[in-house]
Amino acid sequence: QHLSLSLYIYIVDDLNFQEALEGKIVVKTQSSISHYGIRLTVKGSVNLQVRGGSAGVVESFYGVIKPIPIVNRTIEVKSSGKIGSGTSEIPFSVNLRQRDENLERFYETFHGANISIQYLATVDISRGYLHKSLSATMELIVESDKADLLQRPLSPEMAIFYITQDTQRHPLLPELKSGKICTQCSLSGPISGELTVETSAVPIHSIDLQLFRVESILLGEKIVTETSLVQTTQIADGDVCRNMTLPIYVIVPRLLTCPTTLAGPFSVEFKVAIVISFQSELSKLHKKSDPKTPRLWLAMETLPLELIRTK
């Protein structure tokens, strides 16, 4: 007998988490089946981990960091009964948060290196001891409630940066690059700005913008922070023309980013780096070098970036 179970959830754009989450359970079977109840469970949590290279020997004895629960709700969608042959659709509705309920705030869905904020909906159909139960799980992509979103418009101001011999930790031949970039960005919009190469005695190989996430976790009395690369976007290829304005327009990736979050046990922040790589024989010998570490053939300027969710 062929059985399949699917879970579909539809959320309107302006859903408030004090309102109902709605969807439908789809069961496909060649013949009718009996069951002992259909239950839906919605769980959300902040999962934290500290990898061996981030913490010392003493911290390794702390064991696994307990997840921070956000929501855990189970409802009975249907009591015991029968499901007919063919395709059956069973609608459901569940309130994720009750009024006056003291729960952790609903952080946005985020998949980081050490911090993961995830919401899962699971449906279980119990069929007794003689038959295998049916189960299906899907992830909910949660964004901030509109009531919590920033009311004021984004600041139009941009940070001005210069990449010169004085701003770098290693010697470079005379060169000067300047530009400006937004340091407060909406998750639904691009990271924008501009860059101008005024002079450069060394030929340029590439100009890239790198987006980093900075994840911090409170471990005992110590804060463990790790920076990891999210994405690299090429701004220019080759030895660009001098005194020509190059636009910066980078789309922020979904799920791998979230609003800048400063919570008690953890924080998620972001920064951007303008990376200038020069045409050098040295770069051919070290192709797998750490992108965060300045090399003799690289010039880098890093700026903080605040990501926010706007209406």
Coordinates of C-alpha atoms in Angstrom, one line a residue:
Q1 CA 0.0 0.0 0.0
H2 CA 1.4 3.3 -1.1
L3 CA 1.1 6.2 1.5
S4 CA 2.4 9.7 1.3
L5 CA 2.1 12.7 3.6
S6 CA 2.7 16.3 2.8
L7 CA 2.5 19.5 4.9
Y8 CA 1.6 22.9 3.4
I9 CA 1.6 26.1 5.3
Y10 CA 0.6 29.4 3.9
I11 CA 1.3 32.7 5.7
V12 CA 0.0 36.1 4.7
D13 CA 2.6 38.8 4.5
D14 CA 1.3 40.8 7.4
L15 CA 0.9 37.8 9.8
N16 CA 1.2 38.8 13.4
F17 CA 2.3 36.0 15.7
Q18 CA -0.7 36.6 18.0
E19 CA -2.8 35.6 15.0
A20 CA -3.3 32.1 13.6
L21 CA -0.9 30.1 11.5
E22 CA -2.9 28.2 8.9
G23 CA -2.2 25.5 6.4
K24 CA -3.3 22.0 5.3
I25 CA -2.2 18.4 5.6
V26 CA -2.3 16.4 2.4
V27 CA -2.5 12.6 2.7
K28 CA -2.4 10.4 -0.4
T29 CA -3.3 6.7 -0.1
Q30 CA -4.6 3.9 -2.3
S31 CA -7.1 2.7 0.2
S32 CA -8.7 4.1 3.4
I33 CA -6.7 3.9 6.6
S34 CA -7.5 4.2 10.3
H35 CA -5.6 6.4 12.6
Y36 CA -5.5 7.3 16.3
G37 CA -5.2 11.1 15.9
I38 CA -3.4 13.7 13.8
R39 CA -1.2 16.2 15.7
L40 CA 0.7 19.2 14.6
T41 CA 3.7 20.5 16.5
V42 CA 5.4 23.9 15.9
K43 CA 8.8 24.3 17.5
G44 CA 11.2 27.3 17.3
S45 CA 14.6 27.7 19.0
V46 CA 17.9 29.4 18.9
N47 CA 20.6 26.7 18.5
L48 CA 24.1 27.6 19.7
Q49 CA 27.4 25.8 19.2
V50 CA 31.0 26.6 19.8
R51 CA 33.5 24.8 17.7
G52 CA 36.8 23.5 19.0
G53 CA 38.9 26.2 17.5
S54 CA 36.8 29.0 19.0
A55 CA 37.0 28.0 22.7
G56 CA 39.9 26.9 24.9
V57 CA 40.4 23.5 26.6
V58 CA 38.5 24.6 29.7
E59 CA 35.4 25.7 27.7
S60 CA 35.3 22.3 26.0
F61 CA 34.0 20.8 29.3
Y62 CA 30.9 22.9 29.2
G63 CA 29.3 20.4 26.8
V64 CA 26.6 21.2 24.4
I65 CA 25.0 24.6 24.9
K66 CA 21.3 24.3 25.5
P67 CA 19.1 25.7 22.8
I68 CA 17.0 28.8 23.7
P69 CA 13.3 27.8 23.2
I70 CA 11.2 30.3 21.4
V71 CA 7.9 28.5 20.8
N72 CA 6.7 24.9 21.4
R73 CA 3.0 24.3 20.7
T74 CA 1.1 21.1 19.8
I75 CA -2.5 20.8 18.7
E76 CA -4.7 17.9 17.8
V77 CA -5.8 18.6 14.3
K78 CA -8.2 15.6 14.1
S79 CA -9.2 12.9 16.6
S80 CA -9.1 9.2 15.8
G81 CA -11.0 8.1 12.8
K82 CA -10.5 7.1 9.1
I83 CA -8.9 8.8 6.1
G84 CA -10.5 7.8 2.8
S85 CA -8.6 6.6 -0.3
G86 CA -7.2 9.1 -2.8
T87 CA -6.0 12.6 -1.8
S88 CA -7.3 14.1 1.4
E89 CA -6.7 17.6 2.5
I90 CA -7.0 18.4 6.2
P91 CA -6.9 22.1 7.1
F92 CA -5.5 23.4 10.4
S93 CA -5.1 26.6 12.4
V94 CA -2.8 27.1 15.3
N95 CA -2.0 30.2 17.4
L96 CA 1.8 30.4 17.9
R97 CA 1.5 32.8 20.8
Q98 CA -1.3 33.2 23.3
R99 CA -2.1 36.5 24.8
D100 CA -0.1 37.4 28.0
E101 CA 2.2 34.4 27.3
N102 CA 5.7 35.1 28.5
L103 CA 7.8 33.6 25.7
E104 CA 11.1 34.5 24.1
R105 CA 10.8 37.0 21.3
F106 CA 10.4 35.7 17.7
Y107 CA 13.8 36.1 16.2
E108 CA 14.0 35.9 12.4
T109 CA 15.0 32.7 10.7
F110 CA 18.8 32.6 10.4
H111 CA 21.3 29.9 9.3
G112 CA 24.8 30.9 10.6
A113 CA 28.0 29.0 11.3
N114 CA 27.5 28.8 15.1
I115 CA 24.1 30.3 15.6
S116 CA 21.0 28.9 14.0
I117 CA 17.4 30.2 14.5
Q118 CA 15.0 27.7 13.1
Y119 CA 11.2 27.1 13.2
L120 CA 9.9 23.7 12.3
A121 CA 6.3 22.4 11.8
T122 CA 5.8 18.6 12.2
V123 CA 2.6 16.6 11.6
D124 CA 2.2 13.1 13.0
I125 CA -0.5 10.6 12.2
S126 CA -0.5 7.8 14.8
R127 CA -1.6 4.4 13.4
G128 CA -1.2 2.2 16.4
Y129 CA 1.4 -0.5 17.1
L130 CA 0.9 -2.6 14.0
H131 CA 1.4 0.2 11.5
K132 CA 4.2 2.7 11.0
S133 CA 3.2 6.2 12.0
L134 CA 3.3 8.9 9.3
S135 CA 5.3 12.1 9.8
A136 CA 6.2 15.1 7.8
T137 CA 8.3 18.2 8.7
M138 CA 8.8 21.6 7.0
E139 CA 10.7 24.7 8.0
L140 CA 8.9 28.0 8.5
I141 CA 10.7 31.1 7.3
V142 CA 9.9 33.7 9.9
E143 CA 10.4 37.5 9.5
S144 CA 9.8 40.2 12.0
D145 CA 6.2 41.2 12.9
K146 CA 5.3 44.4 11.2
A147 CA 4.4 45.9 14.5
D148 CA 8.1 45.6 15.5
L149 CA 9.5 47.0 12.3
L150 CA 11.4 50.2 12.1
Q151 CA 9.1 53.1 11.7
R152 CA 11.7 55.7 10.7
P153 CA 13.3 55.7 7.2
L154 CA 16.8 54.4 6.7
S155 CA 19.5 56.9 7.2
P156 CA 20.7 58.2 3.7
E157 CA 24.2 58.9 5.1
M158 CA 27.0 56.8 3.8
A159 CA 30.4 56.0 5.3
I160 CA 33.3 57.4 3.3
F161 CA 36.4 55.2 3.1
Y162 CA 40.0 55.5 1.8
I163 CA 42.4 52.7 0.9
T164 CA 45.9 54.1 1.0
Q165 CA 49.3 53.2 2.3
D166 CA 48.3 54.8 5.7
T167 CA 45.3 52.6 6.1
Q168 CA 47.0 49.2 5.4
R169 CA 49.1 47.1 7.6
H170 CA 51.6 46.2 4.9
P171 CA 53.7 48.2 2.4
L172 CA 52.1 49.0 -0.9
L173 CA 53.3 51.0 -3.9
P174 CA 51.6 54.5 -4.1
E175 CA 47.9 54.1 -4.7
L176 CA 44.7 55.7 -3.6
K177 CA 41.2 54.5 -3.7
S178 CA 38.2 56.2 -2.2
G179 CA 34.5 55.7 -2.0
K180 CA 31.4 55.6 0.1
I181 CA 29.0 52.8 1.1
C182 CA 25.9 52.5 3.2
T183 CA 26.5 51.1 6.7
Q184 CA 22.8 50.7 7.5
C185 CA 20.9 48.5 5.0
S186 CA 17.4 47.0 4.7
L187 CA 17.3 43.3 4.3
S188 CA 14.9 43.8 1.4
G189 CA 17.2 46.2 -0.4
P190 CA 20.8 46.2 -1.7
I191 CA 24.1 47.2 -0.1
S192 CA 24.8 50.3 -2.2
G193 CA 27.6 52.8 -2.7
E194 CA 30.4 53.7 -5.1
L195 CA 34.1 53.4 -5.4
T196 CA 36.7 55.4 -7.4
V197 CA 40.3 54.3 -8.2
E198 CA 42.2 57.6 -8.3
T199 CA 45.7 56.3 -8.7
S200 CA 47.4 52.9 -8.5
A201 CA 51.0 52.2 -9.7
V202 CA 50.3 48.5 -9.3
P203 CA 47.9 47.0 -11.9
I204 CA 44.6 45.8 -10.3
H205 CA 43.4 42.3 -10.7
S206 CA 39.9 42.5 -9.1
I207 CA 37.8 44.6 -6.7
D208 CA 35.4 42.6 -4.5
L209 CA 32.9 43.3 -1.8
Q210 CA 32.8 40.7 1.0
L211 CA 30.0 40.3 3.5
F212 CA 30.9 38.8 6.9
R213 CA 28.7 37.7 9.8
V214 CA 30.0 38.1 13.3
E215 CA 28.5 35.6 15.7
S216 CA 29.0 35.9 19.5
I217 CA 28.0 33.4 22.1
L218 CA 28.1 33.9 25.9
L219 CA 29.9 30.8 27.2
G220 CA 30.1 30.9 31.0
E221 CA 31.8 34.2 31.8
K222 CA 33.4 34.4 28.4
I223 CA 32.1 35.7 25.1
V224 CA 33.2 33.6 22.1
T225 CA 33.2 35.5 18.8
E226 CA 33.7 34.1 15.4
T227 CA 33.7 35.9 12.0
S228 CA 32.8 34.0 8.9
L229 CA 32.4 34.9 5.2
V230 CA 28.9 34.9 3.9
Q231 CA 29.4 35.9 0.3
T232 CA 31.8 37.6 -2.1
T233 CA 30.6 39.8 -5.0
Q234 CA 32.9 41.1 -7.6
I235 CA 32.6 44.9 -8.2
A236 CA 35.2 45.2 -11.0
D237 CA 37.4 42.8 -13.0
G238 CA 40.8 43.8 -14.3
D239 CA 42.8 47.0 -14.1
V240 CA 39.9 49.5 -14.0
C241 CA 40.1 53.0 -15.4
R242 CA 41.3 55.7 -13.1
N243 CA 38.9 58.4 -11.7
M244 CA 35.9 56.4 -12.9
T245 CA 33.1 55.9 -10.4
L246 CA 32.2 52.2 -10.0
P247 CA 28.7 51.5 -8.5
I248 CA 28.3 49.1 -5.6
Y249 CA 25.1 47.2 -5.7
V250 CA 25.0 43.9 -3.7
I251 CA 21.8 41.9 -2.9
V252 CA 21.7 40.6 0.7
P253 CA 21.3 36.8 0.7
R254 CA 18.2 35.4 2.4
L255 CA 18.5 33.0 5.4
L256 CA 22.2 33.5 5.7
T257 CA 21.5 37.0 7.1
C258 CA 19.0 38.5 9.6
P259 CA 18.5 41.8 11.3
T260 CA 21.4 42.8 13.5
T261 CA 20.5 41.1 16.8
L262 CA 22.0 41.9 20.2
A263 CA 20.4 39.5 22.7
G264 CA 21.7 38.5 26.1
P265 CA 23.2 35.0 25.4
F266 CA 24.1 35.7 21.8
S267 CA 24.5 38.3 19.1
V268 CA 24.6 38.4 15.3
E269 CA 26.3 41.3 13.6
F270 CA 27.6 42.0 10.2
K271 CA 30.4 43.9 8.4
V272 CA 31.5 44.5 4.8
A273 CA 35.0 44.6 3.4
I274 CA 36.2 46.3 0.2
V275 CA 39.0 44.0 -1.1
I276 CA 41.4 45.2 -3.8
S277 CA 43.6 42.4 -5.3
F278 CA 46.6 43.4 -7.4
Q279 CA 48.2 41.6 -10.3
S280 CA 51.1 39.8 -8.5
E281 CA 53.0 36.6 -8.9
L282 CA 52.6 36.1 -5.2
S283 CA 48.9 35.7 -5.5
K284 CA 49.4 32.7 -7.8
L285 CA 51.4 30.9 -5.1
H286 CA 48.7 31.5 -2.4
K287 CA 45.4 31.0 -4.1
K288 CA 43.8 29.3 -1.0
S289 CA 44.8 32.0 1.5
D290 CA 42.3 33.1 4.1
P291 CA 40.2 36.0 2.6
K292 CA 40.1 37.8 6.0
T293 CA 43.9 38.0 6.3
P294 CA 45.6 40.9 4.4
R295 CA 48.3 39.7 2.1
L296 CA 50.9 41.7 0.1
W297 CA 48.8 41.5 -3.0
L298 CA 45.6 42.6 -1.2
A299 CA 44.3 45.9 0.2
M300 CA 41.2 45.7 2.4
E301 CA 39.0 48.2 4.2
T302 CA 36.4 46.8 6.6
L303 CA 33.3 48.7 7.8
P304 CA 30.5 47.7 10.2
L305 CA 27.1 47.0 8.6
E306 CA 23.7 47.2 10.4
L307 CA 21.0 45.1 8.8
I308 CA 17.4 45.9 9.6
R309 CA 13.9 44.8 8.5
T310 CA 11.8 47.7 7.2
K311 CA 8.2 48.0 6.2

